[in-house]
PDB file of C-alpha atoms and ligand atoms in Angstrom:
ATOM      1  CA  UNK A1098     130.671 107.506  94.588  1.00 49.00           C
ATOM      2  CA  UNK A1099     132.201 109.212  91.558  1.00 53.00           C
ATOM      3  CA  UNK A1100     130.771 108.587  88.111  1.00 63.00           C
ATOM      4  CA  UNK A1101     133.854 106.576  87.199  1.00 66.00           C
ATOM      5  CA  UNK A1102     133.354 103.906  89.834  1.00 78.00           C
ATOM      6  CA  UNK A1103     129.529 103.922  89.770  1.00 88.00           C
ATOM      7  CA  UNK A1104     128.057 100.526  88.832  1.00 91.00           C
ATOM      8  CA  UNK A1105     127.082 100.071  85.186  1.00 92.00           C
ATOM      9  CA  UNK A1106     123.494 100.969  84.288  1.00 96.00           C
ATOM     10  CA  UNK A1107     121.933  98.768  81.605  1.00 97.00           C
ATOM     11  CA  UNK A1108     120.214 100.378  78.611  1.00 98.00           C
ATOM     12  CA  UNK A1109     117.094  98.276  79.217  1.00 98.00           C
ATOM     13  CA  UNK A1110     115.836  95.982  81.994  1.00 98.00           C
ATOM     14  CA  UNK A1111     114.512  92.931  80.167  1.00 98.00           C
ATOM     15  CA  UNK A1112     115.964  90.168  82.364  1.00 98.00           C
ATOM     16  CA  UNK A1113     117.336  90.223  85.904  1.00 98.00           C
ATOM     17  CA  UNK A1114     120.702  89.248  84.415  1.00 98.00           C
ATOM     18  CA  UNK A1115     120.851  92.655  82.682  1.00 98.00           C
ATOM     19  CA  UNK A1116     122.073  94.022  86.033  1.00 98.00           C
ATOM     20  CA  UNK A1117     125.515  93.535  87.522  1.00 97.00           C
ATOM     21  CA  UNK A1118     125.960  92.596  91.175  1.00 98.00           C
ATOM     22  CA  UNK A1119     127.005  96.165  92.017  1.00 97.00           C
ATOM     23  CA  UNK A1120     124.148  97.616  89.974  1.00 97.00           C
ATOM     24  CA  UNK A1121     121.570  95.458  91.698  1.00 98.00           C
ATOM     25  CA  UNK A1122     122.886  96.390  95.145  1.00 98.00           C
ATOM     26  CA  UNK A1123     122.944 100.098  94.193  1.00 97.00           C
ATOM     27  CA  UNK A1124     119.354  99.800  92.992  1.00 98.00           C
ATOM     28  CA  UNK A1125     118.254  98.225  96.280  1.00 98.00           C
ATOM     29  CA  UNK A1126     120.020 100.996  98.226  1.00 97.00           C
ATOM     30  CA  UNK A1127     118.243 103.644  96.159  1.00 97.00           C
ATOM     31  CA  UNK A1128     114.916 101.850  96.604  1.00 98.00           C
ATOM     32  CA  UNK A1129     115.443 101.856 100.367  1.00 98.00           C
ATOM     33  CA  UNK A1130     115.944 105.641 100.329  1.00 97.00           C
ATOM     34  CA  UNK A1131     112.872 106.091  98.154  1.00 97.00           C
ATOM     35  CA  UNK A1132     110.776 103.931 100.459  1.00 98.00           C
ATOM     36  CA  UNK A1133     111.872 106.050 103.421  1.00 98.00           C
ATOM     37  CA  UNK A1134     111.061 109.308 101.584  1.00 97.00           C
ATOM     38  CA  UNK A1135     107.969 108.602  99.450  1.00 95.00           C
ATOM     39  CA  UNK A1136     107.580 112.235  98.427  1.00 94.00           C
ATOM     40  CA  UNK A1137     111.252 113.180  98.323  1.00 94.00           C
ATOM     41  CA  UNK A1138     111.918 112.631  94.622  1.00 96.00           C
ATOM     42  CA  UNK A1139     109.066 114.411  92.813  1.00 95.00           C
ATOM     43  CA  UNK A1140     111.368 116.728  90.890  1.00 95.00           C
ATOM     44  CA  UNK A1141     113.620 113.915  89.610  1.00 97.00           C
ATOM     45  CA  UNK A1142     111.904 113.280  86.269  1.00 98.00           C
ATOM     46  CA  UNK A1143     109.357 116.088  86.204  1.00 97.00           C
ATOM     47  CA  UNK A1144     107.929 116.648  82.729  1.00 97.00           C
ATOM     48  CA  UNK A1145     108.741 113.144  81.456  1.00 98.00           C
ATOM     49  CA  UNK A1146     106.140 110.586  80.398  1.00 98.00           C
ATOM     50  CA  UNK A1147     106.105 106.824  81.101  1.00 98.00           C
ATOM     51  CA  UNK A1148     104.348 104.631  78.526  1.00 98.00           C
ATOM     52  CA  UNK A1149     103.051 101.416  80.148  1.00 98.00           C
ATOM     53  CA  UNK A1150     101.684  98.825  77.742  1.00 97.00           C
ATOM     54  CA  UNK A1151      99.972  95.783  79.276  1.00 97.00           C
ATOM     55  CA  UNK A1152      98.825  92.848  77.126  1.00 96.00           C
ATOM     56  CA  UNK A1153      98.018  90.725  80.224  1.00 97.00           C
ATOM     57  CA  UNK A1154      96.084  91.617  83.384  1.00 96.00           C
ATOM     58  CA  UNK A1155      97.945  93.189  86.294  1.00 98.00           C
ATOM     59  CA  UNK A1156      97.107  94.716  89.636  1.00 98.00           C
ATOM     60  CA  UNK A1157     100.449  95.261  91.379  1.00 98.00           C
ATOM     61  CA  UNK A1158     102.755  95.968  88.454  1.00 98.00           C
ATOM     62  CA  UNK A1159     100.357  98.268  86.636  1.00 98.00           C
ATOM     63  CA  UNK A1160      99.464 100.374  89.650  1.00 98.00           C
ATOM     64  CA  UNK A1161     102.918 100.398  91.252  1.00 98.00           C
ATOM     65  CA  UNK A1162     104.561 101.600  88.017  1.00 98.00           C
ATOM     66  CA  UNK A1163     101.941 104.335  87.662  1.00 98.00           C
ATOM     67  CA  UNK A1164     102.495 105.360  91.292  1.00 98.00           C
ATOM     68  CA  UNK A1165     106.296 105.160  90.951  1.00 98.00           C
ATOM     69  CA  UNK A1166     106.148 107.409  87.880  1.00 98.00           C
ATOM     70  CA  UNK A1167     103.999 109.931  89.790  1.00 98.00           C
ATOM     71  CA  UNK A1168     106.488 109.962  92.646  1.00 98.00           C
ATOM     72  CA  UNK A1169     109.252 110.883  90.192  1.00 98.00           C
ATOM     73  CA  UNK A1170     107.136 113.656  88.687  1.00 98.00           C
ATOM     74  CA  UNK A1171     106.408 111.671  85.498  1.00 98.00           C
ATOM     75  CA  UNK A1172     103.098 111.337  83.702  1.00 98.00           C
ATOM     76  CA  UNK A1173     102.183 107.629  83.619  1.00 98.00           C
ATOM     77  CA  UNK A1174     100.137 106.481  80.627  1.00 98.00           C
ATOM     78  CA  UNK A1175      98.711 102.976  80.923  1.00 96.00           C
ATOM     79  CA  UNK A1176      97.843 101.597  77.482  1.00 95.00           C
ATOM     80  CA  UNK A1177      95.858  98.479  76.583  1.00 91.00           C
ATOM     81  CA  UNK A1178      96.268  96.581  73.296  1.00 88.00           C
ATOM     82  CA  UNK A1179      92.866  97.684  71.978  1.00 90.00           C
ATOM     83  CA  UNK A1180      93.890 101.313  72.431  1.00 92.00           C
ATOM     84  CA  UNK A1181      96.951 101.106  70.160  1.00 94.00           C
ATOM     85  CA  UNK A1182      97.266 100.501  66.412  1.00 96.00           C
ATOM     86  CA  UNK A1183      99.173  97.252  67.020  1.00 92.00           C
ATOM     87  CA  UNK A1184      95.921  95.317  66.746  1.00 87.00           C
ATOM     88  CA  UNK A1185      95.417  96.836  63.289  1.00 92.00           C
ATOM     89  CA  UNK A1186      98.779  95.702  62.012  1.00 93.00           C
ATOM     90  CA  UNK A1187     101.246  98.415  63.016  1.00 96.00           C
ATOM     91  CA  UNK A1188     104.548  96.683  63.719  1.00 96.00           C
ATOM     92  CA  UNK A1189     106.185  96.396  67.120  1.00 96.00           C
ATOM     93  CA  UNK A1190     109.204  98.292  65.811  1.00 97.00           C
ATOM     94  CA  UNK A1191     107.124 101.204  64.484  1.00 98.00           C
ATOM     95  CA  UNK A1192     105.193 101.333  67.764  1.00 97.00           C
ATOM     96  CA  UNK A1193     108.414 101.347  69.800  1.00 98.00           C
ATOM     97  CA  UNK A1194     109.957 104.087  67.666  1.00 98.00           C
ATOM     98  CA  UNK A1195     106.848 106.245  67.947  1.00 98.00           C
ATOM     99  CA  UNK A1196     106.402 105.782  71.708  1.00 98.00           C
ATOM    100  CA  UNK A1197     110.089 106.653  72.178  1.00 98.00           C
ATOM    101  CA  UNK A1198     109.479 110.131  70.799  1.00 98.00           C
ATOM    102  CA  UNK A1199     106.897 110.901  73.496  1.00 98.00           C
ATOM    103  CA  UNK A1200     107.941 108.843  76.498  1.00 98.00           C
ATOM    104  CA  UNK A1201     111.178 108.710  78.511  1.00 98.00           C
ATOM    105  CA  UNK A1202     110.726 104.951  79.079  1.00 98.00           C
ATOM    106  CA  UNK A1203     108.458 102.103  77.997  1.00 98.00           C
ATOM    107  CA  UNK A1204     107.140  99.463  80.413  1.00 98.00           C
ATOM    108  CA  UNK A1205     105.783  96.347  78.737  1.00 98.00           C
ATOM    109  CA  UNK A1206     103.891  93.248  79.941  1.00 98.00           C
ATOM    110  CA  UNK A1207     103.358  90.658  77.236  1.00 98.00           C
ATOM    111  CA  UNK A1208     103.578  86.960  76.327  1.00 98.00           C
ATOM    112  CA  UNK A1209     106.791  86.177  74.429  1.00 98.00           C
ATOM    113  CA  UNK A1210     110.173  87.481  75.562  1.00 98.00           C
ATOM    114  CA  UNK A1211     110.912  88.009  71.852  1.00 98.00           C
ATOM    115  CA  UNK A1212     108.279  90.765  71.821  1.00 98.00           C
ATOM    116  CA  UNK A1213     110.063  92.646  74.590  1.00 98.00           C
ATOM    117  CA  UNK A1214     113.406  92.125  72.838  1.00 98.00           C
ATOM    118  CA  UNK A1215     111.962  93.409  69.556  1.00 98.00           C
ATOM    119  CA  UNK A1216     110.506  96.518  71.197  1.00 98.00           C
ATOM    120  CA  UNK A1217     113.803  97.164  72.986  1.00 98.00           C
ATOM    121  CA  UNK A1218     115.779  96.809  69.763  1.00 98.00           C
ATOM    122  CA  UNK A1219     113.682  99.490  68.047  1.00 98.00           C
ATOM    123  CA  UNK A1220     113.110 101.826  71.011  1.00 98.00           C
ATOM    124  CA  UNK A1221     115.402 104.781  71.574  1.00 98.00           C
ATOM    125  CA  UNK A1222     114.420 104.987  75.268  1.00 98.00           C
ATOM    126  CA  UNK A1223     114.821 102.374  78.047  1.00 98.00           C
ATOM    127  CA  UNK A1224     112.412  99.435  77.982  1.00 98.00           C
ATOM    128  CA  UNK A1225     111.373  97.566  81.141  1.00 99.00           C
ATOM    129  CA  UNK A1226     109.995  94.031  81.136  1.00 98.00           C
ATOM    130  CA  UNK A1227     106.902  94.047  83.364  1.00 98.00           C
ATOM    131  CA  UNK A1228     106.453  90.256  82.900  1.00 98.00           C
ATOM    132  CA  UNK A1229     106.659  87.843  80.016  1.00 98.00           C
ATOM    133  CA  UNK A1230     106.068  84.089  79.896  1.00 98.00           C
ATOM    134  CA  UNK A1231     109.798  83.687  80.518  1.00 98.00           C
ATOM    135  CA  UNK A1232     110.806  86.434  82.979  1.00 98.00           C
ATOM    136  CA  UNK A1233     109.463  88.703  85.728  1.00 99.00           C
ATOM    137  CA  UNK A1234     112.554  90.740  86.598  1.00 99.00           C
ATOM    138  CA  UNK A1235     110.743  93.565  88.440  1.00 99.00           C
ATOM    139  CA  UNK A1236     109.243  91.072  90.889  1.00 99.00           C
ATOM    140  CA  UNK A1237     112.725  89.790  91.763  1.00 99.00           C
ATOM    141  CA  UNK A1238     113.824  93.303  92.808  1.00 99.00           C
ATOM    142  CA  UNK A1239     111.002  93.583  95.339  1.00 99.00           C
ATOM    143  CA  UNK A1240     111.676  90.044  96.561  1.00 99.00           C
ATOM    144  CA  UNK A1241     115.337  90.770  97.247  1.00 99.00           C
ATOM    145  CA  UNK A1242     114.540  94.052  98.992  1.00 99.00           C
ATOM    146  CA  UNK A1243     112.065  92.166 101.191  1.00 99.00           C
ATOM    147  CA  UNK A1244     114.638  89.494 102.064  1.00 99.00           C
ATOM    148  CA  UNK A1245     117.281  92.112 102.842  1.00 98.00           C
ATOM    149  CA  UNK A1246     114.874  94.039 105.076  1.00 98.00           C
ATOM    150  CA  UNK A1247     114.010  90.842 106.952  1.00 98.00           C
ATOM    151  CA  UNK A1248     117.456  89.264 107.338  1.00 98.00           C
ATOM    152  CA  UNK A1249     119.701  92.344 107.150  1.00 98.00           C
ATOM    153  CA  UNK A1250     121.804  90.844 104.315  1.00 98.00           C
ATOM    154  CA  UNK A1251     121.435  88.795 101.138  1.00 98.00           C
ATOM    155  CA  UNK A1252     124.678  86.842 100.733  1.00 98.00           C
ATOM    156  CA  UNK A1253     124.253  83.299 102.024  1.00 98.00           C
ATOM    157  CA  UNK A1254     120.447  83.267 102.092  1.00 98.00           C
ATOM    158  CA  UNK A1255     118.657  80.205 100.747  1.00 98.00           C
ATOM    159  CA  UNK A1256     115.194  80.313  99.141  1.00 99.00           C
ATOM    160  CA  UNK A1257     113.132  77.188  98.441  1.00 99.00           C
ATOM    161  CA  UNK A1258     110.846  77.815  95.453  1.00 98.00           C
ATOM    162  CA  UNK A1259     108.155  75.130  95.577  1.00 98.00           C
ATOM    163  CA  UNK A1260     105.682  74.261  92.789  1.00 98.00           C
ATOM    164  CA  UNK A1261     105.971  75.564  89.242  1.00 98.00           C
ATOM    165  CA  UNK A1262     109.233  76.640  87.587  1.00 98.00           C
ATOM    166  CA  UNK A1263     107.992  79.752  85.827  1.00 98.00           C
ATOM    167  CA  UNK A1264     108.809  83.361  84.973  1.00 98.00           C
ATOM    168  CA  UNK A1265     108.954  84.396  88.652  1.00 99.00           C
ATOM    169  CA  UNK A1266     111.248  81.469  89.467  1.00 98.00           C
ATOM    170  CA  UNK A1267     113.569  82.272  86.568  1.00 98.00           C
ATOM    171  CA  UNK A1268     114.024  85.920  87.533  1.00 98.00           C
ATOM    172  CA  UNK A1269     114.531  85.064  91.204  1.00 98.00           C
ATOM    173  CA  UNK A1270     117.233  82.531  90.296  1.00 98.00           C
ATOM    174  CA  UNK A1271     118.963  85.092  88.062  1.00 98.00           C
ATOM    175  CA  UNK A1272     118.742  88.009  90.498  1.00 98.00           C
ATOM    176  CA  UNK A1273     119.583  85.820  93.495  1.00 98.00           C
ATOM    177  CA  UNK A1274     122.650  84.521  91.685  1.00 98.00           C
ATOM    178  CA  UNK A1275     124.001  88.071  91.410  1.00 98.00           C
ATOM    179  CA  UNK A1276     123.912  88.667  95.163  1.00 98.00           C
ATOM    180  CA  UNK A1277     124.649  85.264  96.691  1.00 98.00           C
ATOM    181  CA  UNK A1278     121.057  84.117  97.299  1.00 98.00           C
ATOM    182  CA  UNK A1279     120.752  80.422  96.501  1.00 98.00           C
ATOM    183  CA  UNK A1280     117.409  79.357  95.027  1.00 98.00           C
ATOM    184  CA  UNK A1281     116.508  75.672  95.285  1.00 98.00           C
ATOM    185  CA  UNK A1282     113.492  74.834  93.116  1.00 98.00           C
ATOM    186  CA  UNK A1283     111.234  71.898  93.985  1.00 98.00           C
ATOM    187  CA  UNK A1284     109.068  71.110  90.960  1.00 98.00           C
ATOM    188  CA  UNK A1285     107.692  68.043  89.198  1.00 98.00           C
ATOM    189  CA  UNK A1286     110.034  66.325  86.723  1.00 97.00           C
ATOM    190  CA  UNK A1287     109.687  67.887  83.271  1.00 96.00           C
ATOM    191  CA  UNK A1288     108.531  71.300  84.503  1.00 96.00           C
ATOM    192  CA  UNK A1289     112.022  72.688  85.128  1.00 96.00           C
ATOM    193  CA  UNK A1290     113.521  75.319  82.852  1.00 98.00           C
ATOM    194  CA  UNK A1291     117.124  75.644  81.838  1.00 96.00           C
ATOM    195  CA  UNK A1292     118.320  78.601  83.918  1.00 97.00           C
ATOM    196  CA  UNK A1293     121.943  79.063  84.890  1.00 96.00           C
ATOM    197  CA  UNK A1294     122.421  78.679  88.633  1.00 96.00           C
ATOM    198  CA  UNK A1295     119.093  76.927  89.298  1.00 97.00           C
ATOM    199  CA  UNK A1296     119.294  73.984  91.683  1.00 98.00           C
ATOM    200  CA  UNK A1297     116.365  71.664  90.932  1.00 98.00           C
ATOM    201  CA  UNK A1298     114.971  68.890  93.140  1.00 98.00           C
ATOM    202  CA  UNK A1299     111.653  67.103  92.972  1.00 98.00           C
ATOM    203  CA  UNK A1300     110.860  66.749  96.683  1.00 98.00           C
ATOM    204  CA  UNK A1301     109.535  69.882  98.434  1.00 98.00           C
ATOM    205  CA  UNK A1302     110.769  68.610 101.796  1.00 98.00           C
ATOM    206  CA  UNK A1303     114.309  68.379 100.389  1.00 98.00           C
ATOM    207  CA  UNK A1304     114.231  71.961  99.075  1.00 98.00           C
ATOM    208  CA  UNK A1305     113.099  73.589 102.315  1.00 98.00           C
ATOM    209  CA  UNK A1306     115.863  72.206 104.556  1.00 98.00           C
ATOM    210  CA  UNK A1307     117.884  75.184 105.798  1.00 98.00           C
ATOM    211  CA  UNK A1308     115.742  77.632 103.804  1.00 98.00           C
ATOM    212  CA  UNK A1309     115.353  81.240 104.960  1.00 99.00           C
ATOM    213  CA  UNK A1310     112.284  81.585 102.728  1.00 99.00           C
ATOM    214  CA  UNK A1311     109.707  79.282 101.176  1.00 99.00           C
ATOM    215  CA  UNK A1312     108.358  80.825  97.973  1.00 99.00           C
ATOM    216  CA  UNK A1313     105.520  79.701  95.742  1.00 99.00           C
ATOM    217  CA  UNK A1314     103.484  81.065  92.833  1.00 98.00           C
ATOM    218  CA  UNK A1315     100.266  80.112  91.061  1.00 98.00           C
ATOM    219  CA  UNK A1316     100.138  76.754  89.334  1.00 98.00           C
ATOM    220  CA  UNK A1317      98.530  78.227  86.210  1.00 98.00           C
ATOM    221  CA  UNK A1318     100.286  81.312  84.895  1.00 98.00           C
ATOM    222  CA  UNK A1319      98.658  83.813  82.537  1.00 98.00           C
ATOM    223  CA  UNK A1320      98.516  82.254  79.091  1.00 96.00           C
ATOM    224  CA  UNK A1321      98.575  78.658  80.439  1.00 96.00           C
ATOM    225  CA  UNK A1322      94.837  78.447  81.159  1.00 97.00           C
ATOM    226  CA  UNK A1323      94.330  75.588  78.656  1.00 97.00           C
ATOM    227  CA  UNK A1324      96.596  73.377  80.784  1.00 97.00           C
ATOM    228  CA  UNK A1325      94.719  74.090  84.002  1.00 97.00           C
ATOM    229  CA  UNK A1326      93.375  70.595  84.753  1.00 98.00           C
ATOM    230  CA  UNK A1327      96.666  68.821  84.021  1.00 97.00           C
ATOM    231  CA  UNK A1328      98.686  71.338  86.046  1.00 97.00           C
ATOM    232  CA  UNK A1329      96.385  71.107  89.071  1.00 97.00           C
ATOM    233  CA  UNK A1330      96.930  67.366  89.182  1.00 98.00           C
ATOM    234  CA  UNK A1331     100.665  67.502  88.512  1.00 98.00           C
ATOM    235  CA  UNK A1332     101.352  70.188  91.114  1.00 98.00           C
ATOM    236  CA  UNK A1333      99.004  68.988  93.886  1.00 98.00           C
ATOM    237  CA  UNK A1334     101.875  67.360  95.858  1.00 98.00           C
ATOM    238  CA  UNK A1335     103.680  70.728  95.872  1.00 98.00           C
ATOM    239  CA  UNK A1336     101.133  72.734  97.884  1.00 98.00           C
ATOM    240  CA  UNK A1337     102.867  74.796 100.565  1.00 99.00           C
ATOM    241  CA  UNK A1338     101.316  74.039 103.949  1.00 98.00           C
ATOM    242  CA  UNK A1339     102.315  74.495 107.571  1.00 98.00           C
ATOM    243  CA  UNK A1340     103.924  71.064 107.784  1.00 98.00           C
ATOM    244  CA  UNK A1341     106.263  71.939 104.912  1.00 98.00           C
ATOM    245  CA  UNK A1342     107.127  75.433 106.155  1.00 98.00           C
ATOM    246  CA  UNK A1343     107.916  74.020 109.610  1.00 98.00           C
ATOM    247  CA  UNK A1344     110.753  72.003 108.044  1.00 98.00           C
ATOM    248  CA  UNK A1345     112.510  75.201 106.952  1.00 98.00           C
ATOM    249  CA  UNK A1346     114.584  77.350 109.363  1.00 98.00           C
ATOM    250  CA  UNK A1347     112.699  78.466 112.480  1.00 98.00           C
ATOM    251  CA  UNK A1348     112.899  82.084 111.271  1.00 98.00           C
ATOM    252  CA  UNK A1349     111.897  81.265 107.683  1.00 98.00           C
ATOM    253  CA  UNK A1350     109.436  83.540 105.898  1.00 99.00           C
ATOM    254  CA  UNK A1351     106.755  82.645 103.365  1.00 99.00           C
ATOM    255  CA  UNK A1352     106.847  84.493 100.026  1.00 99.00           C
ATOM    256  CA  UNK A1353     104.446  84.767  97.069  1.00 98.00           C
ATOM    257  CA  UNK A1354     104.477  87.297  94.228  1.00 98.00           C
ATOM    258  CA  UNK A1355     100.643  87.401  94.222  1.00 98.00           C
ATOM    259  CA  UNK A1356      97.956  87.007  93.026  1.00 98.00           C
ATOM    260  CA  UNK A1357      97.487  83.847  95.144  1.00 98.00           C
ATOM    261  CA  UNK A1358      94.966  81.024  95.084  1.00 98.00           C
ATOM    262  CA  UNK A1359      94.416  79.875  98.641  1.00 98.00           C
ATOM    263  CA  UNK A1360      94.206  76.096  99.068  1.00 98.00           C
ATOM    264  CA  UNK A1361      95.799  75.576  95.636  1.00 98.00           C
ATOM    265  CA  UNK A1362      99.530  76.437  95.722  1.00 98.00           C
ATOM    266  CA  UNK A1363      99.408  77.563  99.376  1.00 98.00           C
ATOM    267  CA  UNK A1364      97.102  77.059 102.329  1.00 98.00           C
ATOM    268  CA  UNK A1365      95.305  80.035 103.822  1.00 98.00           C
ATOM    269  CA  UNK A1366      96.970  79.303 107.162  1.00 98.00           C
ATOM    270  CA  UNK A1367     100.424  79.874 105.652  1.00 98.00           C
ATOM    271  CA  UNK A1368      99.781  82.889 103.443  1.00 98.00           C
ATOM    272  CA  UNK A1369      97.741  84.619 106.141  1.00 98.00           C
ATOM    273  CA  UNK A1370      99.974  83.368 108.953  1.00 98.00           C
ATOM    274  CA  UNK A1371     102.796  84.993 110.917  1.00 98.00           C
ATOM    275  CA  UNK A1372     105.625  83.955 108.568  1.00 98.00           C
ATOM    276  CA  UNK A1373     104.039  85.553 105.515  1.00 98.00           C
ATOM    277  CA  UNK A1374     105.798  88.603 104.005  1.00 99.00           C
ATOM    278  CA  UNK A1375     103.622  88.765 100.899  1.00 99.00           C
ATOM    279  CA  UNK A1376     102.293  92.268 101.634  1.00 98.00           C
ATOM    280  CA  UNK A1377     105.818  93.547 102.186  1.00 98.00           C
ATOM    281  CA  UNK A1378     106.790  92.060  98.801  1.00 98.00           C
ATOM    282  CA  UNK A1379     103.828  93.787  97.156  1.00 99.00           C
ATOM    283  CA  UNK A1380     104.660  97.078  98.878  1.00 98.00           C
ATOM    284  CA  UNK A1381     108.283  96.843  97.759  1.00 99.00           C
ATOM    285  CA  UNK A1382     107.300  96.775  94.098  1.00 99.00           C
ATOM    286  CA  UNK A1383     106.810 100.549  94.191  1.00 98.00           C
ATOM    287  CA  UNK A1384     110.175 101.769  95.559  1.00 98.00           C
ATOM    288  CA  UNK A1385     112.162  99.225  93.520  1.00 98.00           C
ATOM    289  CA  UNK A1386     110.412 100.292  90.305  1.00 98.00           C
ATOM    290  CA  UNK A1387     110.866 103.948  91.235  1.00 98.00           C
ATOM    291  CA  UNK A1388     114.606 103.319  91.679  1.00 98.00           C
ATOM    292  CA  UNK A1389     114.759 101.392  88.400  1.00 98.00           C
ATOM    293  CA  UNK A1390     113.033 104.178  86.463  1.00 98.00           C
ATOM    294  CA  UNK A1391     115.319 106.844  87.876  1.00 98.00           C
ATOM    295  CA  UNK A1392     118.421 104.788  87.099  1.00 98.00           C
ATOM    296  CA  UNK A1393     117.402 103.907  83.544  1.00 98.00           C
ATOM    297  CA  UNK A1394     116.064 107.329  82.565  1.00 98.00           C
ATOM    298  CA  UNK A1395     118.448 109.657  84.441  1.00 97.00           C
ATOM    299  CA  UNK A1396     121.419 107.238  84.060  1.00 96.00           C
ATOM    300  CA  UNK A1397     122.395 107.406  87.731  1.00 93.00           C
ATOM    301  CA  UNK A1398     121.836 105.347  90.888  1.00 91.00           C
ATOM    302  CA  UNK A1399     121.419 108.331  93.179  1.00 86.00           C
ATOM    303  CA  UNK A1400     119.812 111.731  93.229  1.00 79.00           C
TER     304      UNK A1400
HETATM  305  N1   CP B2590     103.113  90.124  91.201  1.00 90.67           N
HETATM  306  C1   CP B2590     102.604  90.734  90.131  1.00 90.67           C
HETATM  307  O1   CP B2590     103.285  91.018  89.132  1.00 90.67           O
HETATM  308  O2   CP B2590     101.267  91.030  90.233  1.00 90.67           O
HETATM  309  P1   CP B2590     100.325  91.608  89.093  1.00 90.67           P
HETATM  310  O3   CP B2590     100.124  90.518  88.072  1.00 90.67           O
HETATM  311  O4   CP B2590      99.076  91.976  89.799  1.00 90.67           O
HETATM  312  O5   CP B2590     100.996  92.789  88.464  1.00 90.67           O
HETATM  313  N1  NVA B2591     103.580  83.324  87.138  1.00 90.67           N
HETATM  314  C1  NVA B2591     102.485  84.270  87.184  1.00 90.67           C
HETATM  315  C2  NVA B2591     102.932  85.520  87.848  1.00 90.67           C
HETATM  316  C3  NVA B2591     101.890  86.579  87.994  1.00 90.67           C
HETATM  317  C4  NVA B2591     102.413  87.831  88.620  1.00 90.67           C
HETATM  318  C5  NVA B2591     101.965  84.520  85.785  1.00 90.67           C
HETATM  319  O1  NVA B2591     102.780  84.660  84.864  1.00 90.67           O
HETATM  320  O2  NVA B2591     100.749  84.581  85.609  1.00 90.67           O
END
């Protein structure tokens, strides 16, 4: 691939729709190579620093970004809100400008998408959205890599997303739309979000017909804790159980971004059963983030 026909690399990765179809496929190819050679890329960004700022809890994203940075030779710095001057009134823009002079990229998990947009507007280095209330674009990369590993292709796959219509759903719809993966969301009336390409139904059994994957996520996302009781009642009919999964294709897999609450959004029998690919999804966070960091920082899709 010459530089002229290489897929476009976005300045930041704030939403899955920041990628083009070709860019997303190039990223998955690079991630596959990185997964196969976990220690093959340590010189790629040696000497650079990665600033990771997390305003919400995280197990997978926080640790996989730190590990991905290490594998590229970067120094990962994980920062909590109480460790920065933001809490004492320093602006987002001033913080972004300052971090840009030390770090080669900024990874941010926060509440409002506007916060990520504001940081990106002021930063002079790439900014990566590590989850907001609206989007979880890094999760979608690992999900697509997992589906491609399982089915050998992406075009023509159908995913039934059952339960809430949240940040994970939004990014999966956007990323899936780029590569021909149709996402049918089964959620209660009123919960749906306006996302281009989303097909919304209200009956889980309708969504899973012909599905290659049945996906669910927690019923109470971070920041929604006040609505817990109401959401548990509203979403109870959307629990993913064996009876529902059996209505999908015989080779259908079960997906969940994790963390999971067994016997809430999914039964233990399904998430711990033979169709579950949740550990593969979690594992795939690392190589997809490693590929993303290399692309954004080094401005190329290959070594
Ligand atoms: N799936 C995911 O983003 O997990 P964490 O909240 O643990 O990072
Ligand atoms: N929808 C969940 C995803 C966690 C990875 C949340 O935002 O809490």
